[in-house]
PDB file of C-alpha atoms (C1' of nucleotides) in Angstrom:
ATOM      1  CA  UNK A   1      62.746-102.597-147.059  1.00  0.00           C
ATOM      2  CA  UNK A   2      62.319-100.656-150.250  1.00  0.00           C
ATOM      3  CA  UNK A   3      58.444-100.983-150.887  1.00  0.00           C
ATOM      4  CA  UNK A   4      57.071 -97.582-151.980  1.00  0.00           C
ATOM      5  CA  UNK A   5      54.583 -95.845-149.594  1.00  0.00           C
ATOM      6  CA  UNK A   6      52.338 -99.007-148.512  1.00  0.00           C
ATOM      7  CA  UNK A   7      49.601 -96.950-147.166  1.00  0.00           C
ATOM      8  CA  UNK A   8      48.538 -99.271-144.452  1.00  0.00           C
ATOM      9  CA  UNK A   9      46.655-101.063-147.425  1.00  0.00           C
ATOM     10  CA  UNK A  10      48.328-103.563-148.138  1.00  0.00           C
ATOM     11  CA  UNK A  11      49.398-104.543-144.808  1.00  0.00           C
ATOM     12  CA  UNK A  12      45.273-104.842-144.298  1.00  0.00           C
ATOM     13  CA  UNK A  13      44.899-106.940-147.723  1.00  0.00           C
ATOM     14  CA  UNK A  14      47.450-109.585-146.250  1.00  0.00           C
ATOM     15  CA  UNK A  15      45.537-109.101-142.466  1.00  0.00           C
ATOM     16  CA  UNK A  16      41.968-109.717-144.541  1.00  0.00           C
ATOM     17  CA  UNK A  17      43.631-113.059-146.496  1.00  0.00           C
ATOM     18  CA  UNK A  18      44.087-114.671-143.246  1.00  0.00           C
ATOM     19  CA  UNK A  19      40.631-113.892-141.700  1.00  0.00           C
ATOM     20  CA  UNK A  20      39.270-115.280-145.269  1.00  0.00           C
ATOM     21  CA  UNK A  21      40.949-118.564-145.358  1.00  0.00           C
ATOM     22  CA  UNK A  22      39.425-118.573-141.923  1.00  0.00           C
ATOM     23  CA  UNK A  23      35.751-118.070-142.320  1.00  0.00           C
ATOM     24  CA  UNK A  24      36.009-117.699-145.985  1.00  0.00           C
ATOM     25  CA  UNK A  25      33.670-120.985-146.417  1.00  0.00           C
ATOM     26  CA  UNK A  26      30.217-120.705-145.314  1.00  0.00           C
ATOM     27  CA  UNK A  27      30.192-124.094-143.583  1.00  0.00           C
ATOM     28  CA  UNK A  28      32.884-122.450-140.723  1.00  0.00           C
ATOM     29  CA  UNK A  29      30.193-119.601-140.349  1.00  0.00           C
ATOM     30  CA  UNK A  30      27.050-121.429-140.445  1.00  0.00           C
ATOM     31  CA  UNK A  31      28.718-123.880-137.869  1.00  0.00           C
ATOM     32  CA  UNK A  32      29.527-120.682-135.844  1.00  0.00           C
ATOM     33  CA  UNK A  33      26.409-119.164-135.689  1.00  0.00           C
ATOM     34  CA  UNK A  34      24.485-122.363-135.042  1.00  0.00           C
ATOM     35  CA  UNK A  35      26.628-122.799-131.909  1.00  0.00           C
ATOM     36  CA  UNK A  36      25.741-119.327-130.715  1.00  0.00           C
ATOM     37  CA  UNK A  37      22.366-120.141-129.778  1.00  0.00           C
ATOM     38  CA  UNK A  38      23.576-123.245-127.170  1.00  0.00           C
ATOM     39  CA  UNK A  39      26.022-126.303-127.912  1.00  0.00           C
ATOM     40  CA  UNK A  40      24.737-129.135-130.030  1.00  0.00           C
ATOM     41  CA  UNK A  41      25.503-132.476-130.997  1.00  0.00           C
ATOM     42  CA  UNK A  42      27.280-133.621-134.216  1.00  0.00           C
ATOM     43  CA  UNK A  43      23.818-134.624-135.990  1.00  0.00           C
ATOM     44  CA  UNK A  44      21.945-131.764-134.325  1.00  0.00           C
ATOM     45  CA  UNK A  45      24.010-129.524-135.723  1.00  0.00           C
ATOM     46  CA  UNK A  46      23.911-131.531-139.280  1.00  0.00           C
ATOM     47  CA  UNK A  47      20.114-131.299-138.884  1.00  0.00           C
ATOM     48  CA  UNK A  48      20.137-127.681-138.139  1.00  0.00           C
ATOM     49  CA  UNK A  49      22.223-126.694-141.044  1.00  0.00           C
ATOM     50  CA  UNK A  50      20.982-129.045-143.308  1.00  0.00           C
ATOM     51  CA  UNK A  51      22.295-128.869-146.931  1.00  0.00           C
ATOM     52  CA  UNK A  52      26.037-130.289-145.217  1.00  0.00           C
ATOM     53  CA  UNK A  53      27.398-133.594-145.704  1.00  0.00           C
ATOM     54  CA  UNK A  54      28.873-135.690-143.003  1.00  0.00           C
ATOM     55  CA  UNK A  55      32.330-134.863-144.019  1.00  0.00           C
ATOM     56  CA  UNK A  56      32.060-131.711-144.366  1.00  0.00           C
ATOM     57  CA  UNK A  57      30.939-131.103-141.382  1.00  0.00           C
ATOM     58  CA  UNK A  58      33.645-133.351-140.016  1.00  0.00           C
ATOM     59  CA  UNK A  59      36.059-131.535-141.233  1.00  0.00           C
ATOM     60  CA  UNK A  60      34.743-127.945-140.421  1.00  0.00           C
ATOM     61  CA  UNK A  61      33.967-128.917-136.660  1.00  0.00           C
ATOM     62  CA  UNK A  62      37.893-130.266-136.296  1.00  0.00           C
ATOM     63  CA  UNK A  63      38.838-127.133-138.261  1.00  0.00           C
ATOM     64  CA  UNK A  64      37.188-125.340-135.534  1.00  0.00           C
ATOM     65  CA  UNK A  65      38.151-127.258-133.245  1.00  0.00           C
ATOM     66  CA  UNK A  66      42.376-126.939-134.339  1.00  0.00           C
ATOM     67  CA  UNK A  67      41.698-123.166-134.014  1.00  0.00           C
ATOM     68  CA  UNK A  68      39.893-122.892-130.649  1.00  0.00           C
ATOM     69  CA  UNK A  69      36.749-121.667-131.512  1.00  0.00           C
ATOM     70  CA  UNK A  70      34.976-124.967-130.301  1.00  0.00           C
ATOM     71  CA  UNK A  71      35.274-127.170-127.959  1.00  0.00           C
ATOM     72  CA  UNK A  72      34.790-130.991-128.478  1.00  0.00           C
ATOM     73  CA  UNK A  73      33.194-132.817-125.329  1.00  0.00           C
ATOM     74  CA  UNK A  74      33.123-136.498-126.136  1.00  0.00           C
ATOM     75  CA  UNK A  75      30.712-138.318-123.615  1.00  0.00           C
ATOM     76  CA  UNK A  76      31.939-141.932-123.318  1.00  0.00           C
ATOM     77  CA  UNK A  77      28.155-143.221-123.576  1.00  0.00           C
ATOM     78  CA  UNK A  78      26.862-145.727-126.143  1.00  0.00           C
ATOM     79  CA  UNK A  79      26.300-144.619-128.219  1.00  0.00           C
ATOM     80  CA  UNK A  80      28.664-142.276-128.377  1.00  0.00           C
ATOM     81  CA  UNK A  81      27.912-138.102-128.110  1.00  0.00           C
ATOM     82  CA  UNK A  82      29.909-135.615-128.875  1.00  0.00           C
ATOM     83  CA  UNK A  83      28.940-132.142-127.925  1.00  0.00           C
ATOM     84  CA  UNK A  84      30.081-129.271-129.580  1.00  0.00           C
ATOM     85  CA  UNK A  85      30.338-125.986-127.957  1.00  0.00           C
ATOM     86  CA  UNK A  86      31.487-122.605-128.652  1.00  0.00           C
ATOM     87  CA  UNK A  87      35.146-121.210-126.911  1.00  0.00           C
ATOM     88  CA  UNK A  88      35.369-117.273-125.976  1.00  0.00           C
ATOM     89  CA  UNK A  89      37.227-117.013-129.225  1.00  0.00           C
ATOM     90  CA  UNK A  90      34.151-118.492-131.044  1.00  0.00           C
ATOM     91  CA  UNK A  91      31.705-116.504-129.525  1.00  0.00           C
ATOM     92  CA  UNK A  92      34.185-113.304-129.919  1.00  0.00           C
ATOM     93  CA  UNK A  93      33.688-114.272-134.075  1.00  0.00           C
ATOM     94  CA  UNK A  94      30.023-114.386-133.659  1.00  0.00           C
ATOM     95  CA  UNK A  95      30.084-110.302-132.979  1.00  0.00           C
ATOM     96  CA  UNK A  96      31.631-109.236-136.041  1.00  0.00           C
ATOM     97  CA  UNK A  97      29.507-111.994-138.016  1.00  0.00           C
ATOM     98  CA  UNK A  98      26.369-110.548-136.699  1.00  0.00           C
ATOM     99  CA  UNK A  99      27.668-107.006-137.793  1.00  0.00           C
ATOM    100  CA  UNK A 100      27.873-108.854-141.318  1.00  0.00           C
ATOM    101  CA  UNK A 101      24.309-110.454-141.124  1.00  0.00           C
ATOM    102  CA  UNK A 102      22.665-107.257-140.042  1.00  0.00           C
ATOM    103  CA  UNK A 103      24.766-105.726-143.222  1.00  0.00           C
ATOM    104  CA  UNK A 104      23.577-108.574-145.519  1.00  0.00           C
ATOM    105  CA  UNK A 105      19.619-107.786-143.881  1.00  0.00           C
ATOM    106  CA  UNK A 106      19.797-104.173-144.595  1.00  0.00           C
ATOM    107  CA  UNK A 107      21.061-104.356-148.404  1.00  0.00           C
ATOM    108  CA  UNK A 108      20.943-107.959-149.587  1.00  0.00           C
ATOM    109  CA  UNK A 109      17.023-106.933-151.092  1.00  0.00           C
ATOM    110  CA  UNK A 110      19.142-103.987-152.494  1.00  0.00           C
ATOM    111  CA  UNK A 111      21.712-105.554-153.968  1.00  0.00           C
ATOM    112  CA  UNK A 112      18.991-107.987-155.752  1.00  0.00           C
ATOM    113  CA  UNK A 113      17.697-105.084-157.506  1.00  0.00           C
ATOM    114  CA  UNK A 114      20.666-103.969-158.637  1.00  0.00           C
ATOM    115  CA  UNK A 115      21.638-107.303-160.308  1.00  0.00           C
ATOM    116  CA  UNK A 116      17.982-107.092-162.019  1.00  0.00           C
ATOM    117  CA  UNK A 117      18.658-104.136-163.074  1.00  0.00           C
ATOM    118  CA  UNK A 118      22.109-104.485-164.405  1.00  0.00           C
ATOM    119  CA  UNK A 119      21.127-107.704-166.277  1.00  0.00           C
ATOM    120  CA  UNK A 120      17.954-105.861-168.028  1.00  0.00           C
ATOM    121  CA  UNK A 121      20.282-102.748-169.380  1.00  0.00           C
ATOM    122  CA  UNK A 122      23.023-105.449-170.610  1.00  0.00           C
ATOM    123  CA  UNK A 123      20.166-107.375-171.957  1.00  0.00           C
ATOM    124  CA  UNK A 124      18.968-104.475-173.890  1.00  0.00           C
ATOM    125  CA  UNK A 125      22.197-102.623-174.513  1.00  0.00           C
ATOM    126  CA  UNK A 126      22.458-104.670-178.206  1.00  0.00           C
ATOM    127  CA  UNK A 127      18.916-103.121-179.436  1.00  0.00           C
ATOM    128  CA  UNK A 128      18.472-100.268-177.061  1.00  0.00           C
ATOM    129  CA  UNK A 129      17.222 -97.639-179.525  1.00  0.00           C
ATOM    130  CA  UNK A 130      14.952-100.202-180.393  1.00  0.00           C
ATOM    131  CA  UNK A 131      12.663 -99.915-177.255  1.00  0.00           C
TER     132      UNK A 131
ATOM    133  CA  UNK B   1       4.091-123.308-142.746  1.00  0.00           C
ATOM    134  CA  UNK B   2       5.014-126.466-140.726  1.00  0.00           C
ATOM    135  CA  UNK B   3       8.450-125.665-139.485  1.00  0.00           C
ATOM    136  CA  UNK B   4       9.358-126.763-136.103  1.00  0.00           C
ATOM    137  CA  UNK B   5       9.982-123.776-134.313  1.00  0.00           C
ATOM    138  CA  UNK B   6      12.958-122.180-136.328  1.00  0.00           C
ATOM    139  CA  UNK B   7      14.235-120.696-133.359  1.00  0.00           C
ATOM    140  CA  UNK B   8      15.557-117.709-135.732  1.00  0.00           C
ATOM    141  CA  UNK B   9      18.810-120.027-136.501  1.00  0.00           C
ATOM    142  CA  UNK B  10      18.038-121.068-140.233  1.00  0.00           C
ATOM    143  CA  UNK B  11      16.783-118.384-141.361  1.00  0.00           C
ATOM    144  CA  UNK B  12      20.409-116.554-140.216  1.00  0.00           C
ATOM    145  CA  UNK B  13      21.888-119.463-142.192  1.00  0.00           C
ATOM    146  CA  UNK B  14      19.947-118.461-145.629  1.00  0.00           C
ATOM    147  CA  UNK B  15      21.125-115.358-145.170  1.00  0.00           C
ATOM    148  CA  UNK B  16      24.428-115.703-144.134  1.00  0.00           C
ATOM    149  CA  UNK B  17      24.748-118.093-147.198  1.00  0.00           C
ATOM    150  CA  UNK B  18      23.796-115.158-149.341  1.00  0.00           C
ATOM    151  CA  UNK B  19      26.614-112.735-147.775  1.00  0.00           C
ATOM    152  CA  UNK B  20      28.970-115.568-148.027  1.00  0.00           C
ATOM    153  CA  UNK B  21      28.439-115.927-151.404  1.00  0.00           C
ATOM    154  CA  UNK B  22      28.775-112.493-152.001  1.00  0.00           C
ATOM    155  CA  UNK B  23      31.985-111.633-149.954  1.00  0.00           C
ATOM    156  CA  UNK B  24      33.262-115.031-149.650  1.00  0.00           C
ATOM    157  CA  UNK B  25      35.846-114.757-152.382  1.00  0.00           C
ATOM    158  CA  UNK B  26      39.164-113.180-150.878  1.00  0.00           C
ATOM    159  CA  UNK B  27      39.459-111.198-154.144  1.00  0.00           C
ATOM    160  CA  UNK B  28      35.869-109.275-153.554  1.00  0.00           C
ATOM    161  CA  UNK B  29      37.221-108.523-149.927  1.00  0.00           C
ATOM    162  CA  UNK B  30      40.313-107.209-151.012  1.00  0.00           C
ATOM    163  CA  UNK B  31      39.342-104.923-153.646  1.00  0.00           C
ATOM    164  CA  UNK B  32      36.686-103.363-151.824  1.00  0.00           C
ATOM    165  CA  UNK B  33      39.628-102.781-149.240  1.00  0.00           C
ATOM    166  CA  UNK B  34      41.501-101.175-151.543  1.00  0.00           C
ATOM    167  CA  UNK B  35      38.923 -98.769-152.920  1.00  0.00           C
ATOM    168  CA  UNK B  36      38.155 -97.617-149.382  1.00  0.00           C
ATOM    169  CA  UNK B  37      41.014 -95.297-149.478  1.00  0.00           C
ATOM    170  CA  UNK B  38      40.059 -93.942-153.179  1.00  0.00           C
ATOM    171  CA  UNK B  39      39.461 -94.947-156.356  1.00  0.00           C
ATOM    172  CA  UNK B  40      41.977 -96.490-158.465  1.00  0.00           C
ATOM    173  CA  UNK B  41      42.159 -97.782-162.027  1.00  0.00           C
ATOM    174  CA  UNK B  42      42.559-100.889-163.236  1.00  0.00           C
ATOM    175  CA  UNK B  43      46.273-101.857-163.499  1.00  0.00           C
ATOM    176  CA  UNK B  44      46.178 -99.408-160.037  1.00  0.00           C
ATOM    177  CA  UNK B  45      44.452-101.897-158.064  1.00  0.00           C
ATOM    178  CA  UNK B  46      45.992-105.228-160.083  1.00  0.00           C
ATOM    179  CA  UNK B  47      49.222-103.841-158.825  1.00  0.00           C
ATOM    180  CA  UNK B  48      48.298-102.448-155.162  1.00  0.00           C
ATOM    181  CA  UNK B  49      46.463-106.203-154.400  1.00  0.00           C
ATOM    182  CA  UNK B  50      49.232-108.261-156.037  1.00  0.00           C
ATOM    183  CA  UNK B  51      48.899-111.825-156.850  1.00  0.00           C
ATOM    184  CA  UNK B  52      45.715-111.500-158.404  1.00  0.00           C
ATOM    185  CA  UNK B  53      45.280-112.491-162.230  1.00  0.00           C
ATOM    186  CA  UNK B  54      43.847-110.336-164.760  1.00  0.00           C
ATOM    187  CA  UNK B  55      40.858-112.454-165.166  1.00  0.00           C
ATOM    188  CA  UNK B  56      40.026-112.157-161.556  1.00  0.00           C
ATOM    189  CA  UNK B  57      40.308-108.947-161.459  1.00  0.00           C
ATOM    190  CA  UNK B  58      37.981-108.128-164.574  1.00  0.00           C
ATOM    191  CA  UNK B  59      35.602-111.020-163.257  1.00  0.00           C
ATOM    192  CA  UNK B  60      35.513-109.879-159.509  1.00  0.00           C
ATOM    193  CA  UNK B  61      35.228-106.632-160.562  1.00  0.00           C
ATOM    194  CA  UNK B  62      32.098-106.558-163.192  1.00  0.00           C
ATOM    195  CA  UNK B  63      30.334-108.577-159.821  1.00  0.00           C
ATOM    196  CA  UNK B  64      31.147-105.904-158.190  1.00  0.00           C
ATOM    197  CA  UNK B  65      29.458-103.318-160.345  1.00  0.00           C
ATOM    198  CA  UNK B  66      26.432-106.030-161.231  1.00  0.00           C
ATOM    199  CA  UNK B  67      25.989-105.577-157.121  1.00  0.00           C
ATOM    200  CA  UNK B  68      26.230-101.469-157.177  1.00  0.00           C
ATOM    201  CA  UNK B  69      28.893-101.965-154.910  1.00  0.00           C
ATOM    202  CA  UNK B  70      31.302-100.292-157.275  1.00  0.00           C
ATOM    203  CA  UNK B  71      31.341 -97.529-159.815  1.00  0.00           C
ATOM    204  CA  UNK B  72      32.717 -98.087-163.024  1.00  0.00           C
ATOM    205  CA  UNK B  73      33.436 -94.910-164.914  1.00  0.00           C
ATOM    206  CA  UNK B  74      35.177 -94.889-168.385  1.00  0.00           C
ATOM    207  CA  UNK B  75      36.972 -91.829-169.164  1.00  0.00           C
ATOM    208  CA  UNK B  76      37.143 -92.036-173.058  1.00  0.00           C
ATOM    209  CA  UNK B  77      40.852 -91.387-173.907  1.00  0.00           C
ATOM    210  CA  UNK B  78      43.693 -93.429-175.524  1.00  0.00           C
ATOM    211  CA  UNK B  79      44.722 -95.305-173.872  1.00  0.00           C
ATOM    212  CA  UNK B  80      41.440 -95.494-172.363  1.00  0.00           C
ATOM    213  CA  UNK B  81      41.441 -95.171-168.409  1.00  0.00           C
ATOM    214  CA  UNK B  82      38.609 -97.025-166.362  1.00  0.00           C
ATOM    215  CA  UNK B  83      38.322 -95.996-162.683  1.00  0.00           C
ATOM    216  CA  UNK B  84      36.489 -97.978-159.920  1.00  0.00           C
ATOM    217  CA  UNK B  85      35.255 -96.330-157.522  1.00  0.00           C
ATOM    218  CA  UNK B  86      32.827 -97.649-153.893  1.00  0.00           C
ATOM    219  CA  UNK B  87      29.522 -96.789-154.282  1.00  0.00           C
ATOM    220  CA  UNK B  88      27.450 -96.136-151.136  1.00  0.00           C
ATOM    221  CA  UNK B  89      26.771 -99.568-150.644  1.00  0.00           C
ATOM    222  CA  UNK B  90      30.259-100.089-151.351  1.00  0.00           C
ATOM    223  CA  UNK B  91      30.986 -98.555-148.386  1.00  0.00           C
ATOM    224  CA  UNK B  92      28.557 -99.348-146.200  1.00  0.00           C
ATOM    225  CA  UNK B  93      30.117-103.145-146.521  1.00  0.00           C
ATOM    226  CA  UNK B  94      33.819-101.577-145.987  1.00  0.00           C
ATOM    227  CA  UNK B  95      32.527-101.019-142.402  1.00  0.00           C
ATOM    228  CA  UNK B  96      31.578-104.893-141.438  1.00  0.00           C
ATOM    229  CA  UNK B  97      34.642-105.535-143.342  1.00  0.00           C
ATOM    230  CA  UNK B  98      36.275-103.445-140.870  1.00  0.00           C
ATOM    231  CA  UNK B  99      35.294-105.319-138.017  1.00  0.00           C
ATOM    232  CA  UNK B 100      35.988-108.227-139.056  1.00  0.00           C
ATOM    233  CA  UNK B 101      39.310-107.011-139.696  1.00  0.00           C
ATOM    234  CA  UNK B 102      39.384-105.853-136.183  1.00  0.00           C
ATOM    235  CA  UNK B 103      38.635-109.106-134.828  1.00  0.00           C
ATOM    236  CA  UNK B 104      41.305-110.528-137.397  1.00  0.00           C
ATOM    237  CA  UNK B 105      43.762-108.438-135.771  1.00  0.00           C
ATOM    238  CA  UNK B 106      43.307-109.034-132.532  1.00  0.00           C
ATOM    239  CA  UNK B 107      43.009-113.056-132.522  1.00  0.00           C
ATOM    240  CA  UNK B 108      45.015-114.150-135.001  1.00  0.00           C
ATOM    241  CA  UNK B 109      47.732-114.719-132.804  1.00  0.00           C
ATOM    242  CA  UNK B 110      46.012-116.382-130.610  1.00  0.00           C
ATOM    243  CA  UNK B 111      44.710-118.848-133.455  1.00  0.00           C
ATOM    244  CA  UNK B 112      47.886-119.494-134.588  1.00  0.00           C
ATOM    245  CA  UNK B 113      48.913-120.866-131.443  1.00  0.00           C
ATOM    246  CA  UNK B 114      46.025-122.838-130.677  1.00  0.00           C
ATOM    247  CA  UNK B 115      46.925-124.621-133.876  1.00  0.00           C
ATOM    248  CA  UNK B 116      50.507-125.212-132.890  1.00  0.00           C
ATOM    249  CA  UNK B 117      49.265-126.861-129.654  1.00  0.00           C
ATOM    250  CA  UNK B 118      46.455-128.562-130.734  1.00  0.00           C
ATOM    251  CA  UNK B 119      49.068-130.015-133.940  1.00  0.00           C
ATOM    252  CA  UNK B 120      51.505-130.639-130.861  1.00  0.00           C
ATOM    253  CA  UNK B 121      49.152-132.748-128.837  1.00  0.00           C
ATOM    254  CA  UNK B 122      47.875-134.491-131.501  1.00  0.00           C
ATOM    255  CA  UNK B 123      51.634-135.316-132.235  1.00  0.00           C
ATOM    256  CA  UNK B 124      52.199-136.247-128.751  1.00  0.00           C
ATOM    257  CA  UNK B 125      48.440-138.186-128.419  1.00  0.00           C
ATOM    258  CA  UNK B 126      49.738-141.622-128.838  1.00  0.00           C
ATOM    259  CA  UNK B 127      52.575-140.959-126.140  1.00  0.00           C
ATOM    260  CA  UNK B 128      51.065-138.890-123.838  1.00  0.00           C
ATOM    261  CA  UNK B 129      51.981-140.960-120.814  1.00  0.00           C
ATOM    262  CA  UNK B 130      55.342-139.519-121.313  1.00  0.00           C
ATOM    263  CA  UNK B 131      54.560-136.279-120.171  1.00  0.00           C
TER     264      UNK B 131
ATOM    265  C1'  DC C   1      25.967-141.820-133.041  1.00  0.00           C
ATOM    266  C1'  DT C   2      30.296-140.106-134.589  1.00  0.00           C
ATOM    267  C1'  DG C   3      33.972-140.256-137.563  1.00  0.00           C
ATOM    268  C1'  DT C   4      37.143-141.946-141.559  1.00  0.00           C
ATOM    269  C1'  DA C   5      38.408-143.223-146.322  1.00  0.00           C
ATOM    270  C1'  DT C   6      37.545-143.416-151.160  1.00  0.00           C
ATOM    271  C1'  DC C   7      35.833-141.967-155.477  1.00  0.00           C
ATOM    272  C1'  DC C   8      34.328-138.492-158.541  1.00  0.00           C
ATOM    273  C1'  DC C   9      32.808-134.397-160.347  1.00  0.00           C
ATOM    274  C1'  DT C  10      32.266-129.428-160.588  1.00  0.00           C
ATOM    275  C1'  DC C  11      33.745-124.947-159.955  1.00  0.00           C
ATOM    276  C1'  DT C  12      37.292-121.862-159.357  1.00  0.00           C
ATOM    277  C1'  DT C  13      41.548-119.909-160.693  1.00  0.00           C
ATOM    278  C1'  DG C  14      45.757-118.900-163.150  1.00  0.00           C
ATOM    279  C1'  DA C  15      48.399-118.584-167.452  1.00  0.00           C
ATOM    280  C1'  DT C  16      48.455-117.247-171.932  1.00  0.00           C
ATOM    281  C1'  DA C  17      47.325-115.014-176.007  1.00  0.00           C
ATOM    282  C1'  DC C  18      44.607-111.881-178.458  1.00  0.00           C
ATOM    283  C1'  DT C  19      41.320-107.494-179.312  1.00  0.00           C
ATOM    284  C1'  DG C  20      39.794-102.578-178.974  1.00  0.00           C
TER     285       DG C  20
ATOM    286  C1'  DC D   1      45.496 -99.652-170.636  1.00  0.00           C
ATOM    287  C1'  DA D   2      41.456-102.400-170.225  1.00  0.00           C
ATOM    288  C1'  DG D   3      39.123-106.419-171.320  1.00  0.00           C
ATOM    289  C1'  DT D   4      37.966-111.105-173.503  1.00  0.00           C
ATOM    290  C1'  DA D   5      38.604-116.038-174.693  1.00  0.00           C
ATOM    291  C1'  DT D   6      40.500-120.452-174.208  1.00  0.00           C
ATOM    292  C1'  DC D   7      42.701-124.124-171.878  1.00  0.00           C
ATOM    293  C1'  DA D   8      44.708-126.781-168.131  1.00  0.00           C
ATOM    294  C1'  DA D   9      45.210-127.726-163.277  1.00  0.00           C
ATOM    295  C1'  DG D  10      43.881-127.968-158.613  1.00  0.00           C
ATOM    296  C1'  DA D  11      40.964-127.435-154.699  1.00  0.00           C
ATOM    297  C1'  DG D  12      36.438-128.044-152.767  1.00  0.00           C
ATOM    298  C1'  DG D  13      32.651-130.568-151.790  1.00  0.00           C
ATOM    299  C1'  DG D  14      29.132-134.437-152.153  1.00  0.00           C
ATOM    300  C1'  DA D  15      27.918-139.476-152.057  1.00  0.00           C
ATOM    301  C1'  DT D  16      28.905-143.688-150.424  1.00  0.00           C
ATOM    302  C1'  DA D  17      30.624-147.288-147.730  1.00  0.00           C
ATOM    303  C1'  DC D  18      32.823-148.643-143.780  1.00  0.00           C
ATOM    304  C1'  DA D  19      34.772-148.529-138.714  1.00  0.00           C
ATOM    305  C1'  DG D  20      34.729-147.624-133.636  1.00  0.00           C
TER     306       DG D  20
END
DNA sequence: CTGTATCCCTCTTGATACTG
DNA sequence: CAGTATCAAGAGGGATACAG
């Protein structure tokens, strides 16, 4: 191994990638922290979201599923339900998600202003001694 | 206001979709990573990340200053020199990030073989019988 | 009700070349 | 070195129709 001094950074950039391809869509996270709250049912949850299409959420829920952060409980009923439930793993997400949603609370109103802000000085930057 | 008893839920989505969108991009993630341990120029943090395009890294970048999440300070030499550095709120993300991370770190594994054995079962689904 | 398959379109991203 | 512009390619996601 002949990389120069990694730092530790790196090795946390290639750590980070994973957890991004993870919950790096919002559907995987909304999902999550609908289920939080108490299983649901495929169109309860659809209906809780809503905004997701059917395949989407499909896809997301087996995603979840494949990883072991839900669990899928058909009930052989007809129709048929399928109740969708958070693991330990998926409730272990939840914590560091609600560190993020308390972060997003605290400064998203900040972070607004900023973006005003930046946009009016680029706006005027052109004619700026013409105020 | 005629909602049926939000139950807290949806509004956590809205805002979660707003952090999503803001962090949601591996790139963002990274590079705020990589200015936790100090500010770094440009070609600095192309090189320390790796794999990440020019473009992106201009793009990603000016977001990240449109948010106040990063500095941008232009010392006026030739070749000129432009360092990024976290802002408060820069930081205040890096520790979220950090959790996350945690979690990353300490499930990973575990996820990984969830989704051998759940791709194994699903392999062995239509002969299961032959266990 | 739950889930699959198909089509289609948009947005993102990378590669490249060029400017200050 | 830092940043911009243009183009092409691919993934992501929605709508729809259909199946169990």
């Amino acid at each position: 191994m002949d990389m120069p001094a990694p730092t530790g950074v790196t090795a946390n950039c290639r750590r980070m990638s994973s957890v991004l391809s993870l919950i790096g869509d919002k559907w995987t996270v909304m999902i999550v922290m609908v289920l939080i709250e108490r299983p649901r049912r495929f169109n309860d949850i659809k209906r809780t979201i809503g905004g997701i299409s059917q395949q989407m959420l499909t896809r997301t829920l087996k995603a979840l599923d494949r990883d072991g952060m839900v669990n899928r409980t058909v009930h052989p009923t007809v129709p048929p339900q399928v109740e969708y439930a958070l693991t330990e793993l998926g409730y272990s997400l939840a914590e560091p998600l609600r560190a993020l949603g308390a972060w997003a609370g605290a400064h998203l109103e900040e972070i607004d202003g900023n973006r005003v802000r930046y946009d009016t000085v680029k706006g005027d930057e052109l004619g700026k001694s013409a105020f």
